[in-house]
Coordinates of C-alpha atoms in Angstrom, one line a residue:
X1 CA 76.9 97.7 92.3
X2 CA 79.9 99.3 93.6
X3 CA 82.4 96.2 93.6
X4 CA 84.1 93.8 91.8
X5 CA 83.3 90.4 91.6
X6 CA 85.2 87.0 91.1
X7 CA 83.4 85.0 88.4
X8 CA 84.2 81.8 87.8
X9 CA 83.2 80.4 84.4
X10 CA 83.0 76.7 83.5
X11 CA 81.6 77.0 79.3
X12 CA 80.3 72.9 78.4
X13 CA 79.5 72.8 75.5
X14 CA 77.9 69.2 73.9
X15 CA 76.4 68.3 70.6
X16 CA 75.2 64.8 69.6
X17 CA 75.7 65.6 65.9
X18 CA 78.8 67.3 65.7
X19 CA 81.9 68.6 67.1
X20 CA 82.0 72.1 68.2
X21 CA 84.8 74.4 68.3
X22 CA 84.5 75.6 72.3
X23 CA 85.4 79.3 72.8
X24 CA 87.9 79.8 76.1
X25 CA 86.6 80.9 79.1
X26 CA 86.8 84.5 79.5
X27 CA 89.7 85.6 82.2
X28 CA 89.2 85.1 85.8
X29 CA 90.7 86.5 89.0
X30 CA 92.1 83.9 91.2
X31 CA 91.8 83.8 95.0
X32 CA 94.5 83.4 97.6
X33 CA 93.8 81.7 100.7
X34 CA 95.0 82.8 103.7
X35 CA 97.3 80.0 105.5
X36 CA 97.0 81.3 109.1
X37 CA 94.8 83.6 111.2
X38 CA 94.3 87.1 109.7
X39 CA 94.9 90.3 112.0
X40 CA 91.9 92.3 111.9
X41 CA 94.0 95.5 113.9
X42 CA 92.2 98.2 115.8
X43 CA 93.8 101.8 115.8
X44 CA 91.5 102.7 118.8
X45 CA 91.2 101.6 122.7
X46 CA 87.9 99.0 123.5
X47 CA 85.2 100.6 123.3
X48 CA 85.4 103.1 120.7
X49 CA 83.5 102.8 117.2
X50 CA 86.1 101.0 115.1
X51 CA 86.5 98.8 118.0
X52 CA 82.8 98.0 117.8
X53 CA 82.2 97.8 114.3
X54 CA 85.7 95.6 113.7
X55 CA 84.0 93.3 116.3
X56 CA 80.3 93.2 114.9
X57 CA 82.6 92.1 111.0
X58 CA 84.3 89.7 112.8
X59 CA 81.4 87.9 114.4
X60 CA 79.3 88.2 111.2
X61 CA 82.6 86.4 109.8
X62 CA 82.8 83.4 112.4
X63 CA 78.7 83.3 112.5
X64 CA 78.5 82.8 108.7
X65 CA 81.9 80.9 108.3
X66 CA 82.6 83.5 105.5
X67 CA 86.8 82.8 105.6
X68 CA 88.5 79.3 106.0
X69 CA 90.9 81.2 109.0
X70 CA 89.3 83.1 111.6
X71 CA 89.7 87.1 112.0
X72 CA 91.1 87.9 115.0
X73 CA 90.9 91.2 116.5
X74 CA 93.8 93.4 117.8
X75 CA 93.7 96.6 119.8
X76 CA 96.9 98.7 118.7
X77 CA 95.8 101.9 119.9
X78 CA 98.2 104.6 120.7
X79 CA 99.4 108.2 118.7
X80 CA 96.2 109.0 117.4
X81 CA 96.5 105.8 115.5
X82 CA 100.2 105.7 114.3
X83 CA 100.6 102.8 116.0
X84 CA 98.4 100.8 114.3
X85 CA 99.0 102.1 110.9
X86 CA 102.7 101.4 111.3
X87 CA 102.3 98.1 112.5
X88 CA 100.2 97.6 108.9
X89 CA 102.4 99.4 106.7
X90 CA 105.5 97.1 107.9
X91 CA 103.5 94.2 107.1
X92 CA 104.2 94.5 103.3
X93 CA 103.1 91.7 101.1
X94 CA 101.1 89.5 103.8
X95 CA 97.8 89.0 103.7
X96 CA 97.0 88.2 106.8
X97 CA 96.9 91.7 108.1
X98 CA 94.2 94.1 107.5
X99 CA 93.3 97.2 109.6
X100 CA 89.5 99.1 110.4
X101 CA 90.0 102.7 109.4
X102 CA 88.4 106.0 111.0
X103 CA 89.0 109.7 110.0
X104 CA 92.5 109.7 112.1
X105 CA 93.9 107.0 109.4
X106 CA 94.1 110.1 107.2
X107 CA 94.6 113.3 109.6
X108 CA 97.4 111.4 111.8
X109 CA 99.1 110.2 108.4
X110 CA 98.8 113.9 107.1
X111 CA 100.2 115.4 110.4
X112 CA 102.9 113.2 111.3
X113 CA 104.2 113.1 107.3
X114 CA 107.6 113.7 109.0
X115 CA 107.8 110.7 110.9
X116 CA 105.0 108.6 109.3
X117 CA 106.4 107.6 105.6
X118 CA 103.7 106.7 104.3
X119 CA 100.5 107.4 102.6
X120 CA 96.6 106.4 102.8
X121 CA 96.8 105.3 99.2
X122 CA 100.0 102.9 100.0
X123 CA 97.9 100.4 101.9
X124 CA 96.4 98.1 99.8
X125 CA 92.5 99.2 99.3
X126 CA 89.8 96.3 100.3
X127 CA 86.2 97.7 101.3
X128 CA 83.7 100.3 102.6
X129 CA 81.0 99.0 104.3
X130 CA 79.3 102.4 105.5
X131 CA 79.5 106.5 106.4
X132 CA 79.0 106.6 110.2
X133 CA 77.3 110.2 111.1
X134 CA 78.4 112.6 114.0
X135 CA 76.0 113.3 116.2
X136 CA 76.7 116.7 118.5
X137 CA 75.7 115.5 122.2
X138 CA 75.2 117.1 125.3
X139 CA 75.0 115.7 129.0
X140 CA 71.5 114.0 129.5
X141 CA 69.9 117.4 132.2
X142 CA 71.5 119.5 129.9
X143 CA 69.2 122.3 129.7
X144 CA 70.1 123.0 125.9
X145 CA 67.3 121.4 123.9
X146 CA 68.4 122.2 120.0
X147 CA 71.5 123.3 118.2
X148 CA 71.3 126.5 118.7
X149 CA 70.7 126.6 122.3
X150 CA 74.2 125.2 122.2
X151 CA 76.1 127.9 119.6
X152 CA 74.1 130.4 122.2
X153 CA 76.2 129.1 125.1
X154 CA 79.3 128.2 123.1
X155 CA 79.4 131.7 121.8
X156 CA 79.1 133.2 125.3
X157 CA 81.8 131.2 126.9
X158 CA 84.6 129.0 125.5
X159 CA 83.0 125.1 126.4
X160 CA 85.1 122.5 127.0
X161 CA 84.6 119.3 124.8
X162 CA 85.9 115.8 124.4
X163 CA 86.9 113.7 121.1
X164 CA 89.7 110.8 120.2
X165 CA 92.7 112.1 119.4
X166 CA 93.8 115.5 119.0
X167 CA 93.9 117.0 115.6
X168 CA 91.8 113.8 114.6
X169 CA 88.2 113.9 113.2
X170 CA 86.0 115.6 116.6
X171 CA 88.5 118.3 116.4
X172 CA 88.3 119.0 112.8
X173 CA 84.2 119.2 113.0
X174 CA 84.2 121.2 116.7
X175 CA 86.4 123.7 114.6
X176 CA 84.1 123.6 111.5
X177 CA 81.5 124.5 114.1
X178 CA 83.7 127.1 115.9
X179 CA 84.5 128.5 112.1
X180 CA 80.8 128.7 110.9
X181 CA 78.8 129.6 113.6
X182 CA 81.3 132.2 115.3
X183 CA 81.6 130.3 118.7
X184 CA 84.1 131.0 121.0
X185 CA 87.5 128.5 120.8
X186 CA 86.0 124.9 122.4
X187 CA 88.6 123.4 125.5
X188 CA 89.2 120.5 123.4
X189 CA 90.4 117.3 125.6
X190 CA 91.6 114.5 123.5
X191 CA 90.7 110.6 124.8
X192 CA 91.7 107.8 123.8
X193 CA 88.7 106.8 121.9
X194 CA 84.6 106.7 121.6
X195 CA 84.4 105.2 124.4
X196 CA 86.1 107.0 126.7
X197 CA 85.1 110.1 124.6
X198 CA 81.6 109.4 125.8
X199 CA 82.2 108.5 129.2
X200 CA 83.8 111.7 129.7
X201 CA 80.2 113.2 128.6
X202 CA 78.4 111.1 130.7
X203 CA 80.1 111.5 134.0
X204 CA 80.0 115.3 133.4
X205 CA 83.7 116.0 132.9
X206 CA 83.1 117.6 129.6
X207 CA 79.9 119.5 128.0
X208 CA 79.7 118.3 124.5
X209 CA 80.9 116.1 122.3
X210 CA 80.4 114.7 118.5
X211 CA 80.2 111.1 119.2
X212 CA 79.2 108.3 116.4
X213 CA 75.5 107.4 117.4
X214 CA 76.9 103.5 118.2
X215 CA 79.7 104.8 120.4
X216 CA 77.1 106.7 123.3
X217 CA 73.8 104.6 123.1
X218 CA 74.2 102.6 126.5
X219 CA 74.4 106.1 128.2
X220 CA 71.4 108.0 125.5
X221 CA 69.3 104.9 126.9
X222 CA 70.1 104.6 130.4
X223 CA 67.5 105.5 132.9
X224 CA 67.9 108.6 133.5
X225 CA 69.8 109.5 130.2
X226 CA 73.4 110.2 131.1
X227 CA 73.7 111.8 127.2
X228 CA 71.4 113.2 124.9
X229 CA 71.9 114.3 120.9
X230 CA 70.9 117.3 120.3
X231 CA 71.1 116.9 116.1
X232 CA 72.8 115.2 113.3
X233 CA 75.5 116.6 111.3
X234 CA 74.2 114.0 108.7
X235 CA 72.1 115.7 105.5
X236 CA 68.6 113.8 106.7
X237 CA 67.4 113.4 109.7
X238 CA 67.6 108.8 111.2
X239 CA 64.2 107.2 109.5
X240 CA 64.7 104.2 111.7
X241 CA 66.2 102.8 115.5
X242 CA 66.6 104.6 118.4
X243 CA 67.3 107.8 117.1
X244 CA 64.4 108.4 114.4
X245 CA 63.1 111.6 113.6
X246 CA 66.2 113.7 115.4
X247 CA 67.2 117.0 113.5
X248 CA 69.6 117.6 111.8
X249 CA 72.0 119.8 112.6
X250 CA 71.4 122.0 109.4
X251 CA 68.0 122.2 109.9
X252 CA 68.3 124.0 113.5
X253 CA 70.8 126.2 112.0
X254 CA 74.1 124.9 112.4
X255 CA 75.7 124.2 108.7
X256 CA 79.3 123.0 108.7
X257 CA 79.6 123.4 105.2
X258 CA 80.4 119.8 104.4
X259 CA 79.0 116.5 104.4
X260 CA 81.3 115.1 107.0
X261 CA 81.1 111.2 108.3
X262 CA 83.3 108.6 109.3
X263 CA 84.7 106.0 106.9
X264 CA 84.0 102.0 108.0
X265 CA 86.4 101.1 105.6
X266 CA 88.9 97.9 105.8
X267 CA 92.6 98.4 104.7
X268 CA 95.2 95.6 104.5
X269 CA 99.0 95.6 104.5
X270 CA 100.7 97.0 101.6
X271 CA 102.1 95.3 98.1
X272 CA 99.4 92.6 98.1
X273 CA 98.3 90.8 95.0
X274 CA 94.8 91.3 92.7
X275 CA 94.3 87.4 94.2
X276 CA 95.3 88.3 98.1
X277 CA 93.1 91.7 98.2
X278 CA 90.2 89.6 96.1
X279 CA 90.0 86.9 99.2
X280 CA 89.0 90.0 101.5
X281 CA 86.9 91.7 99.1
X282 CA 84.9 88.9 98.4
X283 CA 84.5 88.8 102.7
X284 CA 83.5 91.9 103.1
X285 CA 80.9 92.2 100.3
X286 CA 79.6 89.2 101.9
X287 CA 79.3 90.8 105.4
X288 CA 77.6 93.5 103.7
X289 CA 75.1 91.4 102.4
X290 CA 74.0 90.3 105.3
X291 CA 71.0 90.5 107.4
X292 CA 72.8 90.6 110.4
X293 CA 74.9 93.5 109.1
X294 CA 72.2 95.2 107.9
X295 CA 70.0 95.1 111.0
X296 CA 73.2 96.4 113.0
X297 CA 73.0 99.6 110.4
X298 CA 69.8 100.5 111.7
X299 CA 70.6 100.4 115.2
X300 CA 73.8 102.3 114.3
X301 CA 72.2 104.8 112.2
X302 CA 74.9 103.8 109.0
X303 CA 75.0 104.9 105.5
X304 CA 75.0 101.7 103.9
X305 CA 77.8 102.6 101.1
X306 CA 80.3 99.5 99.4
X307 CA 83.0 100.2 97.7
X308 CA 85.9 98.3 96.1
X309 CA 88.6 97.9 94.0
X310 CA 89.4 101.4 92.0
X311 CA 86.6 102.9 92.7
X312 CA 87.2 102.6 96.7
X313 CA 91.2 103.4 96.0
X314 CA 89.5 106.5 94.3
X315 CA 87.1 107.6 97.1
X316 CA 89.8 107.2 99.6
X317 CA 92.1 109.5 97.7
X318 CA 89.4 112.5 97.6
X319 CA 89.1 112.1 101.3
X320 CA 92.4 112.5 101.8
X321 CA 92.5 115.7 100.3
X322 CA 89.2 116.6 101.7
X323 CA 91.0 116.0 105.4
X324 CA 94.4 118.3 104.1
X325 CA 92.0 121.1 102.8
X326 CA 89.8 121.2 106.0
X327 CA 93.3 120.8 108.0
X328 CA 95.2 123.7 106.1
X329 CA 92.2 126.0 106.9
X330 CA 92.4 125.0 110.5
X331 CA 96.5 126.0 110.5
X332 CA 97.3 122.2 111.5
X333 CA 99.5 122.1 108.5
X334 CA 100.8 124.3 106.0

């Protein structure tokens, strides 16, 4: 298992015959208890995935009365997530403010390194709970049917596309598509998040987009479809839910290179203790654990993936550098 756990030992020892010398208990890791409410903050509008899945955590949290102080969510949405993140980062040494990250928590950081001073690796690490897949979606009578029917149009004509942000993580895999398969430049029109990113595909003001499968379901099962995937950019194809059985992307042809997803990670405020970070760790693992988290994976399509403690501080550092590489080739950044 990939996470830490807070063991609490209590060694009784009895004989009837005979006093025993009792060994001490080995070491434990204390827990902190939150005094107030805890911030869960929200670097996208309503609507979006990290405002969905921050949502689903938080109602698994109340449900199963997992924390003695409720987890509130907070919308801070605004600079392709700057806002948020700074609100975080000022919060140094208080627990009772931990943030949802997406791709952007890394590209926006990276990009705005003037203004921004601050890292990924300065917030204090709590959890992963899952890789979300990019799915590359079309407009429901679209008459392109696979992959490649789309890198046929895009290389004929420059389409215009939607994603959150600019420079965030749509942009960075429409221009791993644009640099692999040779497409003309995509019209790239930033929103505000998935939501509004799929909206934009639904009501036909853009032609494709790479939307989580979570954030453009109520328009893929509307009657008629108002959005249809055409593949997954994930490495095997959705055994279970709505989506089973589509292609992925590879297979048809399109190969970005990379395994590419979004993170479902939780951060918290900087400079907190081994005890304030193990109260939300020992949250979160239980959300993961549970059924209702589980069954919300399969309607989601997530890669089920915890991670704590070093090893999570680890993963998020080789993402980070994963995001400058991809961004340097893009000329985003020197």
């Amino acid at each position: 298992a990939l996470f830490a756990l807070v063991v609490f030992a209590v060694i009784v020892t009895a004989c009837a015959t005979a006093p025993t010398t009792v060994p001490p208990p080995p070491p434990t890791t204390a827990i902190t208890q939150p005094s107030r409410p805890i911030e869960f903050v929200i670097s996208t509008a309503p609507g979006g995935g990290s405002d969905i899945y921050a949502r689903k955590m938080q109602g698994i949290i109340e449900k199963l009365k997992l924390s003695p102080q409720p987890y509130l969510p907070v919308n801070k949405d605004g600079g392709s997530g700057a806002v948020a993140f700074q609100y975080v980062f000022e919060k140094k040494g208080d627990m009772h403010f931990v943030m949802i990250t997406l791709n952007s928590f890394f590209t926006t950081i990276i990009l705005q390194s003037s203004t921004l001073q601050f890292k990924v690796t300065d917030f204090s690490p709590i959890a992963n709970l899952a890789f979300d897949p990019f799915f590359l979606w079309v407009q429901g009578d679209s008459p392109w049917k696979t992959a490649q029917d789309f890198i046929a149009a895009a290389k004929a004509d420059s389409l215009t596309v939607a994603g959150t942000g600019s420079k965030q993580e749509d942009e960075v895999l429409f221009t791993l598509v644009q640099t692999k398969a040779g497409t003309k430049p995509f019209k790239f029109v930033p929103q505000s998040g998935g939501g509004a990113v799929a909206a934009a595909l639904a009501g036909g003001q853009v032609q494709a987009t790479v939307n989580n499968p979570s954030e453009a379901i109520s328009f893929y099962q509307a009657n008629p479809p108002k959005a249809k995937p055409l593949c997954t950019f994930s490495s095997v194809s959705p055994a279970a839910g709505p989506y089973k059985g589509l292609a992925t992307c590879k297979s048809q042809g399109l190969d970005v290179g990379i395994e590419y997803f979004i993170t479902r990670s939780v951060v918290a405020a900087p400079g907190l203790t081994p005890a304030q970070i193990a109260f939300h760790v020992d949250v979160f693992k239980k959300v993961f654990d549970s059924q209702d988290w589980k069954d919300f994976a399969d309607l989601s399509v997530l890669d089920l993936k915890f991670l704590s403690g070093t090893e999570f501080g680890k993963f998020l550092e080789e993402y980070n550098q994963l995001h400058i590489n991809v961004m340097k080739q893009a000329g985003w950044i020197q």
